[in-house]
Amino acid sequence: MKTWQRSLVMACAILALFGGVAYAQTPGSHSAEFPYTGNRTAVWIVAQLHTLFGAFVLGAPIFIIISEWLGYRKQDLRYERMAREVTKVTVILFNMTAVTGGLFIFVLLATYPQFTTWFINQFYLVFTVIYPALFISGTIVLYMYFYTWDAWKGEKKGRHIALGVLLNLICMITMFVINGPTSFMNTPVKAEGIPVQDLLAAASLWDKIANQSWIPLNLHRIDGNVAFGGFVTGLIAAYMYMGAKTQEERAYYDWMGFVGSLIAVGATLFQPFTGLLLAYEMCDYDFSFCPYMMADQLSMFFEMQGAMIGLLFLAMNYYGWLSLKRIEGAEKVRMTILAPIVMVALPFVMVAVMNIYCIPDPMSLAFLVPLILSPFLFGRFIPMTVSARTVIKIGFLVIIVSDAIWLTPRGFVATGANMAAGLELPSDWDILASMPAKVSAMFSLVFATVVNYFVYNRAIKQGTILWGKIDFTSQFVLIFLAFISIWTMGLMDAVRSLAKKYYHTYGLMPDFTVESFTPTLSYSAWWITAITGVFFTVVSLAVFVALRSSSSKVREPESSPVPVRAK
């Protein structure tokens, strides 16, 4: 796409935003009936596509600037090449973010004009000044960053990195700003003894933005976007690896997939905790959120969430296993026997401790922290060891057991209201459905993954990685990881929206339309899969357009195995 074409796309997106705001002020607007899907599903499809493209565009610059800085610091051209290739794809997907954003405004205005008018009036300054200014600034800086790559080399490289830092700062502020209206829909301002409408009339713009779930949502989306950018980078690398014609290309894209997945895994480890914080703040705002999500209308959505997160962690560890197999000397790597012992014991010890002392009670930490750190602090004093592959195999089993605990319900019904005596979990096993058991399962998933990657890190320090020699199955694992990440994001965005029950904005703007009901998991899953498929298709086309034409022009000398410790 040429520069004038990109500029036209951006201009149309800005026109859509301002035109939408103007249309929202028109009195007597009537809603349209969207064909085939209905109004709510139409809004959901466009909004979710915009969220997916936006998540990558906001998360990728963090990944890119870290890669460019590492390439400059280590004088490793692979990081430089990876940063530039991901930037090429980001530029194309930035256009898609603008297009879907403009389409989202039009669809929302056509289907829910009264709510849109009310909502834009609540955040008029955000939608007419702040967000457009940030969007235009981000567009300018992104294209400056992309087109000055060759001009700002050598001694001027610091300028280019500084420009990338500025791009990340703008993207981060943009996300913080738009998360204000998003979180407001779930947790609008409220105070004891004051009518909501009176409080809303007296609230400032900052009061509305800095609502109770704003900071947790920001934290959850920061690590989520970084993980998302890493998984999509792995997807890009997998596509290019499978189409590589030479050993040099396969070596480079093997390395690129490894780095992308490593950053994605690191960010994913924080996701359960920031997600738990977001759920905690929503339940603290209104406790009815908790049973509605966990035990009532959305309980099956959370069962599916547990299944998808379990698959995500299994796939991450399986990729680590396949990566370990292409390291010469990995069979000699050993680890203290404390590591598998603690992995197996952790879920059960945590349940026992948390039934007495809840985290973050100091007494619970006094029991659990020494247990978790013992393999790393005291392992060197224990003479008994096990092989790296044995540790990873045990980690697989722990992840399966932990996810089974996560998925275990209190009763085998869709909602707690339909609970019957014969459908409840037997009393001897009901501890598996308790919150301590769920939290212990979450910690065990993370701990097993940390241990497995600790073992992997030891292997790459002691052995030699044969880049380009990884099992071909690993590329399908990278694609699967990206798919699971995208699908889970769609699922949890649906949960966050549906948690508002029969409101557009919880407690303030009711939804009296015929579509104001909780859809089934089956219906939602089909649409989430379709949205994921559309996103996959667009990203695949972007990779083909941005990289395939130039893949033969750029080569990095990687024809021989490189000991990682030498780097």
XYZ file of C-alpha atoms in Angstrom:
567
model
C 0.000 0.000 0.000
C 1.441 3.379 -1.012
C 1.791 6.369 1.283
C -1.111 8.308 -0.278
C -3.350 5.241 0.071
C -2.476 4.879 3.744
C -3.130 8.559 4.276
C -6.549 8.190 2.603
C -7.427 5.314 4.924
C -6.451 7.378 7.979
C -8.432 10.373 6.732
C -11.518 8.197 6.237
C -11.145 6.797 9.756
C -10.897 10.271 11.287
C -13.851 11.418 9.161
C -15.838 8.440 10.454
C -15.010 9.367 14.038
C -15.945 13.032 13.722
C -18.929 12.231 11.512
C -20.100 9.717 14.077
C -19.855 12.253 16.877
C -21.817 14.766 14.827
C -24.452 12.190 13.917
C -24.778 11.213 17.558
C -25.896 14.732 18.363
C -28.770 14.568 15.858
C -32.081 14.367 17.730
C -34.656 11.702 16.944
C -32.203 9.099 15.623
C -33.832 5.705 15.122
C -32.061 2.379 15.289
C -31.688 0.174 12.238
C -32.197 -3.573 12.120
C -28.983 -5.227 11.037
C -29.669 -8.168 8.691
C -28.712 -11.800 9.362
C -26.778 -11.313 12.616
C -28.940 -8.840 14.525
C -27.762 -5.550 15.990
C -25.846 -6.771 19.022
C -23.893 -9.455 17.166
C -23.036 -6.999 14.384
C -21.621 -4.547 16.912
C -19.789 -7.389 18.652
C -18.129 -8.627 15.438
C -16.820 -5.221 14.394
C -15.833 -4.218 17.932
C -13.924 -7.468 18.498
C -12.074 -7.177 15.206
C -11.116 -3.612 16.125
C -9.956 -4.829 19.544
C -7.793 -7.572 18.012
C -6.126 -5.295 15.497
C -5.726 -2.622 18.162
C -4.202 -5.100 20.626
C -1.524 -6.066 18.114
C -0.863 -2.485 17.016
C -0.533 -1.339 20.637
C 1.468 -4.370 21.789
C 3.782 -4.821 18.784
C 5.660 -1.491 19.251
C 6.791 -2.664 22.713
C 8.102 -5.869 21.145
C 9.673 -3.938 18.256
C 11.540 -1.346 20.307
C 12.923 -4.000 22.662
C 14.161 -5.977 19.642
C 15.728 -2.932 18.001
C 17.425 -1.911 21.251
C 18.788 -5.431 21.784
C 20.081 -5.483 18.209
C 21.832 -2.140 18.734
C 23.236 -3.106 22.139
C 24.401 -6.610 21.150
C 25.252 -5.677 17.543
C 23.117 -8.635 16.470
C 21.502 -8.015 13.077
C 18.858 -10.672 13.697
C 17.108 -8.467 16.277
C 17.284 -5.537 13.860
C 15.785 -7.602 11.050
C 13.032 -9.000 13.272
C 12.083 -5.524 14.506
C 11.871 -4.229 10.957
C 9.827 -7.160 9.640
C 7.313 -6.932 12.477
C 7.094 -3.179 11.844
C 6.188 -3.815 8.197
C 3.294 -6.024 9.261
C 2.289 -3.541 11.977
C 1.998 -0.705 9.460
C -0.484 -2.722 7.380
C -2.496 -3.811 10.409
C -2.512 -0.226 11.692
C -4.582 0.612 8.625
C -6.962 -2.224 9.494
C -7.286 -0.831 13.023
C -8.375 2.491 11.557
C -10.821 0.867 9.112
C -12.471 -1.363 11.722
C -12.597 1.560 14.167
C -14.465 3.713 11.674
C -16.774 0.823 10.789
C -17.432 0.226 14.489
C -18.571 3.842 14.941
C -20.976 3.622 11.999
C -22.455 0.263 13.043
C -22.866 1.420 16.649
C -24.581 4.622 15.584
C -26.919 2.800 13.223
C -27.934 0.091 15.687
C -27.890 1.868 19.078
C -28.225 5.623 18.364
C -29.697 6.606 21.744
C -27.052 4.828 23.764
C -24.271 6.092 21.486
C -25.506 9.679 21.851
C -25.608 9.361 25.628
C -22.219 7.625 25.813
C -20.397 10.097 23.563
C -21.836 12.961 25.611
C -20.324 11.409 28.730
C -16.846 11.360 27.113
C -17.236 14.128 24.568
C -13.737 15.543 25.129
C -12.185 12.086 24.767
C -13.939 11.217 21.499
C -13.623 14.645 19.842
C -10.206 15.887 21.004
C -8.004 13.572 23.030
C -8.424 10.271 21.175
C -8.274 11.783 17.637
C -5.174 13.787 18.621
C -3.465 10.686 19.981
C -4.511 8.623 16.948
C -3.167 11.206 14.486
C 0.045 11.618 16.502
C 0.549 7.857 16.637
C 0.000 7.593 12.886
C 2.565 10.296 12.126
C 5.173 8.859 14.500
C 4.635 5.287 13.244
C 5.264 6.287 9.627
C 8.230 8.445 10.639
C 9.613 5.461 12.546
C 9.135 3.160 9.562
C 10.448 5.459 6.837
C 13.504 6.728 8.770
C 14.816 3.222 9.433
C 17.474 3.363 6.706
C 18.235 7.075 7.112
C 18.896 6.865 10.865
C 21.592 4.208 11.028
C 24.956 4.106 12.734
C 25.523 7.186 14.848
C 21.889 8.250 14.311
C 20.502 4.955 15.579
C 19.831 6.480 18.990
C 17.410 8.932 17.351
C 15.489 6.094 15.764
C 15.244 4.198 19.056
C 14.078 7.407 20.769
C 11.382 7.768 18.113
C 10.304 4.196 18.839
C 10.100 5.009 22.543
C 7.909 8.015 21.695
C 5.671 5.746 19.583
C 5.289 3.363 22.515
C 4.470 6.237 24.846
C 1.724 7.490 22.510
C 0.322 3.971 22.080
C 0.315 3.408 25.845
C -1.474 6.710 26.535
C -3.989 5.916 23.776
C -4.759 2.601 25.414
C -5.119 4.214 28.847
C -7.475 6.853 27.457
C -9.778 4.472 25.582
C -9.807 2.029 28.495
C -11.540 4.754 30.504
C -14.853 4.597 28.575
C -14.475 0.817 28.228
C -14.115 0.184 31.970
C -16.780 2.825 32.723
C -19.376 0.599 31.059
C -18.774 -2.063 33.735
C -17.975 0.076 36.779
C -19.316 3.641 36.428
C -18.864 6.130 39.244
C -20.882 5.491 42.392
C -20.915 6.522 46.046
C -22.839 5.442 49.118
C -26.070 7.376 49.712
C -25.910 9.424 46.496
C -28.238 8.655 43.550
C -26.250 7.436 40.568
C -27.662 9.996 38.146
C -26.876 12.879 40.526
C -23.351 11.592 41.041
C -22.863 11.191 37.291
C -24.000 14.759 36.650
C -21.477 16.079 39.182
C -18.602 13.778 38.106
C -15.683 15.193 36.161
C -14.182 13.523 33.093
C -11.342 12.209 35.257
C -13.817 10.704 37.731
C -15.442 8.780 34.883
C -12.152 7.599 33.378
C -10.466 6.639 36.668
C -13.263 4.298 37.740
C -12.720 1.238 39.913
C -11.774 -1.230 37.156
C -9.697 1.201 35.048
C -6.242 0.446 36.487
C -6.752 -3.364 36.597
C -7.970 -3.273 32.979
C -4.901 -1.251 31.978
C -2.562 -3.735 33.669
C -4.365 -6.722 32.161
C -4.228 -5.240 28.681
C -0.566 -4.220 28.925
C 0.696 -7.743 29.534
C -2.057 -9.132 27.297
C -1.020 -6.933 24.376
C 2.671 -7.778 24.831
C 1.825 -11.499 24.911
C -0.460 -11.043 21.915
C 2.311 -9.277 19.966
C 4.729 -12.095 20.822
C 2.315 -14.831 19.752
C 1.536 -13.065 16.457
C 5.293 -12.637 15.910
C 5.593 -16.393 16.405
C 2.783 -16.829 13.864
C 4.655 -14.658 11.360
C 7.847 -16.652 11.954
C 5.996 -19.955 11.497
C 4.541 -18.861 8.164
C 7.927 -17.709 6.937
C 9.720 -20.815 8.238
C 7.323 -23.120 6.400
C 7.883 -21.166 3.198
C 11.663 -20.817 3.583
C 13.762 -22.068 0.670
C 17.198 -22.131 2.290
C 18.770 -23.297 5.535
C 19.743 -19.686 6.313
C 16.109 -18.572 6.141
C 14.952 -21.508 8.256
C 17.638 -20.751 10.850
C 16.578 -17.115 11.098
C 12.830 -17.770 11.306
C 13.401 -20.584 13.801
C 15.220 -18.041 15.967
C 12.486 -15.433 15.396
C 9.757 -17.859 16.460
C 11.768 -18.749 19.561
C 12.212 -15.098 20.603
C 8.575 -14.233 19.893
C 7.287 -17.173 21.912
C 9.721 -16.459 24.763
C 8.460 -12.879 25.148
C 4.845 -14.059 24.795
C 5.314 -16.704 27.491
C 6.909 -14.183 29.845
C 3.963 -11.803 29.471
C 1.402 -14.624 29.669
C 2.676 -15.639 33.107
C 1.315 -12.339 34.476
C -2.082 -12.688 32.777
C -3.803 -14.887 35.393
C -2.851 -12.490 38.176
C -3.859 -9.258 36.436
C -7.067 -10.975 35.288
C -7.761 -12.029 38.870
C -7.172 -8.432 39.995
C -9.659 -7.164 37.383
C -12.271 -9.713 38.502
C -11.644 -8.801 42.151
C -12.222 -5.084 41.529
C -15.397 -5.768 39.549
C -16.724 -8.007 42.340
C -15.740 -5.424 44.943
C -17.676 -2.824 42.957
C -20.802 -5.010 42.873
C -20.642 -8.498 44.343
C -23.428 -9.710 42.040
C -20.803 -9.807 39.255
C -19.091 -12.782 40.941
C -21.928 -15.321 41.071
C -23.227 -14.122 37.689
C -19.843 -14.874 36.092
C -18.700 -17.885 38.083
C -21.862 -19.782 39.017
C -24.733 -18.447 36.943
C -25.254 -17.344 33.335
C -21.565 -17.091 32.413
C -20.306 -20.148 34.292
C -19.888 -22.199 31.095
C -17.868 -19.359 29.584
C -15.446 -19.672 32.495
C -15.301 -23.447 32.031
C -14.265 -22.785 28.442
C -11.762 -20.186 29.642
C -10.143 -22.812 31.866
C -9.937 -25.255 28.968
C -8.364 -22.682 26.643
C -5.832 -21.493 29.229
C -4.902 -25.099 29.943
C -4.335 -25.685 26.218
C -2.297 -22.466 26.040
C 0.038 -23.551 28.835
C 0.340 -27.079 27.453
C 1.212 -25.722 24.001
C 3.781 -23.297 25.442
C 5.503 -26.121 27.301
C 5.272 -28.452 24.309
C 7.047 -25.844 22.178
C 9.740 -25.680 24.874
C 10.029 -29.473 24.710
C 10.450 -29.444 20.911
C 12.992 -26.625 21.226
C 14.947 -28.625 23.795
C 15.252 -31.547 21.381
C 17.268 -29.445 18.903
C 19.865 -28.438 21.526
C 23.032 -30.538 21.374
C 24.066 -31.542 24.870
C 20.596 -31.075 26.419
C 20.595 -34.699 27.547
C 23.436 -33.873 29.953
C 21.493 -31.096 31.693
C 20.165 -32.065 35.107
C 18.203 -30.341 37.846
C 17.686 -30.870 41.538
C 15.008 -33.382 42.470
C 13.401 -30.638 44.567
C 11.966 -29.097 41.370
C 9.589 -31.957 40.417
C 8.769 -32.620 44.081
C 7.677 -29.008 44.628
C 5.753 -28.969 41.321
C 3.736 -32.002 42.385
C 3.225 -30.847 45.983
C 2.393 -27.186 45.329
C -1.337 -27.500 44.403
C -2.115 -29.608 47.460
C -0.027 -27.553 49.898
C -1.567 -24.314 48.624
C -5.114 -25.633 49.076
C -4.318 -26.739 52.655
C -2.652 -23.407 53.527
C -5.293 -21.193 51.881
C -8.100 -22.946 53.734
C -6.523 -21.474 56.875
C -4.697 -18.343 55.683
C -5.739 -16.546 52.500
C -3.184 -14.895 50.240
C -1.723 -12.304 50.847
C -1.928 -13.046 54.570
C 1.678 -13.011 55.925
C 1.212 -16.487 57.389
C 0.263 -17.930 53.989
C 3.327 -16.315 52.432
C 5.490 -17.670 55.247
C 4.483 -21.200 54.205
C 4.346 -20.837 50.425
C 7.255 -18.560 49.482
C 9.982 -20.836 50.959
C 8.337 -23.827 49.258
C 8.259 -22.130 45.838
C 11.836 -20.824 46.090
C 13.365 -23.990 47.553
C 14.411 -25.578 44.194
C 16.282 -22.415 43.249
C 17.798 -21.608 46.670
C 18.528 -25.026 48.145
C 18.747 -27.251 45.067
C 22.514 -26.981 44.874
C 22.816 -28.606 48.302
C 20.751 -31.661 47.320
C 22.876 -34.312 45.580
C 19.955 -36.104 43.891
C 19.125 -34.799 40.409
C 16.864 -35.672 37.469
C 17.246 -35.016 33.747
C 15.840 -31.909 32.104
C 13.449 -33.992 30.005
C 12.089 -35.725 33.107
C 11.385 -32.352 34.743
C 9.502 -31.138 31.661
C 7.455 -34.363 31.455
C 6.444 -34.017 35.094
C 5.597 -30.374 34.364
C 3.195 -31.556 31.621
C 1.397 -33.807 34.088
C 1.178 -31.034 36.696
C -0.320 -28.667 34.110
C -2.942 -31.272 33.137
C -3.872 -31.914 36.784
C -3.946 -28.178 37.578
C -6.213 -27.448 34.642
C -8.501 -30.314 35.683
C -8.793 -28.693 39.119
C -9.511 -25.341 37.462
C -12.291 -26.926 35.386
C -13.925 -28.856 38.233
C -17.352 -27.262 38.913
C -19.396 -27.385 42.096
C -22.216 -28.954 40.144
C -22.737 -30.339 36.655
C -25.349 -27.823 35.518
C -25.145 -24.681 33.413
C -26.299 -22.370 36.219
C -26.432 -22.593 39.989
C -30.193 -21.971 39.907
C -30.722 -25.400 38.324
C -28.592 -27.251 40.873
C -30.122 -30.553 42.011
C -28.880 -32.929 44.689
C -27.752 -35.598 42.223
C -25.811 -33.096 40.111
C -23.641 -31.636 42.858
C -20.018 -32.614 43.321
C -19.721 -35.321 46.030
C -18.988 -33.828 49.430
C -15.628 -35.626 49.635
C -14.506 -33.802 46.491
C -16.156 -30.404 46.858
C -12.850 -28.873 47.967
C -11.794 -29.033 44.286
C -14.529 -26.497 43.469
C -13.425 -24.049 46.175
C -11.649 -20.778 45.463
C -8.413 -21.931 47.209
C -8.285 -24.872 44.801
C -8.763 -22.591 41.778
C -6.054 -20.170 42.938
C -3.664 -23.055 43.670
C -4.290 -24.438 40.169
C -3.490 -21.044 38.659
C -0.241 -20.764 40.637
C 0.710 -24.335 39.710
C 0.257 -23.650 35.983
C 2.576 -20.668 36.220
C 5.108 -22.400 38.494
C 5.407 -25.504 36.275
C 5.980 -23.272 33.230
C 8.603 -21.197 35.054
C 10.473 -24.348 36.123
C 10.355 -25.806 32.608
C 11.732 -22.624 31.079
C 14.362 -22.433 33.831
C 15.483 -25.910 32.763
C 15.402 -24.821 29.113
C 17.519 -21.749 29.882
C 20.097 -23.975 31.595
C 20.145 -26.229 28.519
C 20.823 -23.398 26.065
C 23.647 -22.109 28.265
C 25.345 -25.504 28.426
C 24.542 -26.752 24.939
C 24.487 -25.625 21.327
C 21.273 -24.644 19.537
C 21.005 -25.954 15.993
C 18.953 -23.108 14.500
C 16.704 -24.265 11.702
C 16.754 -27.896 12.874
C 13.683 -27.743 15.100
C 10.937 -30.315 14.599
C 8.569 -29.055 11.885
C 5.655 -29.712 14.247
C 6.818 -26.708 16.281
C 5.612 -24.333 13.578
C 2.072 -25.661 13.906
C 2.405 -25.217 17.670
C 3.296 -21.541 17.129
C 0.232 -21.129 14.897
C -1.893 -22.931 17.488
C -0.585 -20.642 20.254
C -1.587 -17.573 18.244
C -5.023 -19.073 17.572
C -5.628 -19.924 21.255
C -4.461 -16.451 22.322
C -6.807 -14.728 19.854
C -9.737 -17.021 20.662
C -9.332 -16.604 24.423
C -9.161 -12.832 24.039
C -12.452 -12.929 22.142
C -14.026 -15.138 24.810
C -13.003 -12.950 27.752
C -13.993 -9.735 25.951
C -17.432 -11.309 25.532
C -17.530 -12.187 29.250
C -16.568 -8.652 30.273
C -19.316 -7.220 28.071
C -21.986 -9.752 29.057
C -21.252 -9.237 32.772
C -23.209 -5.958 32.465
C -26.352 -8.151 32.269
C -29.257 -6.149 30.824
C -27.394 -2.833 30.753
C -25.393 -0.982 28.125
C -23.613 0.767 30.998
C -24.075 -1.069 34.262
C -26.657 0.544 36.529
C -27.036 3.631 34.317
C -28.227 2.864 30.799
C -30.507 -0.193 30.553
C -30.836 -2.247 27.380
C -34.519 -2.859 26.624
C -33.994 -4.370 23.178
C -35.071 -7.911 22.311
C -31.406 -8.924 22.138
C -30.774 -8.099 25.786
C -30.084 -11.651 26.946
C -27.075 -13.863 27.609
C -26.328 -15.930 24.494
C -25.344 -19.568 24.778
C -21.701 -20.603 24.812
C -22.275 -22.488 21.559
C -23.584 -19.372 19.776
C -20.778 -17.221 21.155
C -18.098 -19.796 20.351
C -19.109 -19.977 16.700
C -18.851 -16.219 16.315
C -15.569 -16.042 18.238
C -14.169 -18.699 15.909
C -15.387 -16.775 12.844
C -13.835 -13.532 14.130
C -10.576 -15.355 14.850
C -10.633 -16.785 11.329
C -11.082 -13.332 9.781
C -8.226 -11.937 11.866
C -5.992 -14.886 10.926
C -6.767 -14.359 7.249
C -5.966 -10.634 7.341
C -2.717 -11.194 9.265
C -1.712 -13.924 6.815
C -2.314 -11.594 3.870
C -0.369 -8.832 5.636
C 2.578 -11.194 6.154
C 2.473 -12.254 2.512
C 2.314 -8.667 1.239
C 4.908 -7.254 3.642
C 7.490 -10.027 3.828
C 7.276 -12.617 1.086
C 8.318 -10.203 -1.638
C 11.448 -9.165 0.270
C 12.379 -12.455 1.926
C 14.858 -13.323 -0.787
C 16.581 -9.951 -0.558
C 17.634 -10.120 3.097
C 19.839 -12.926 4.312
C 21.595 -13.340 7.632
C 24.620 -15.621 7.845
C 23.417 -18.491 10.051
C 24.528 -21.560 8.160
C 26.252 -23.129 11.158
C 25.079 -23.952 14.662
C 25.690 -21.119 17.102
C 26.431 -21.804 20.789
C 24.058 -19.523 22.670
C 26.644 -18.763 25.304
C 28.830 -17.255 22.558
C 26.135 -14.665 21.939
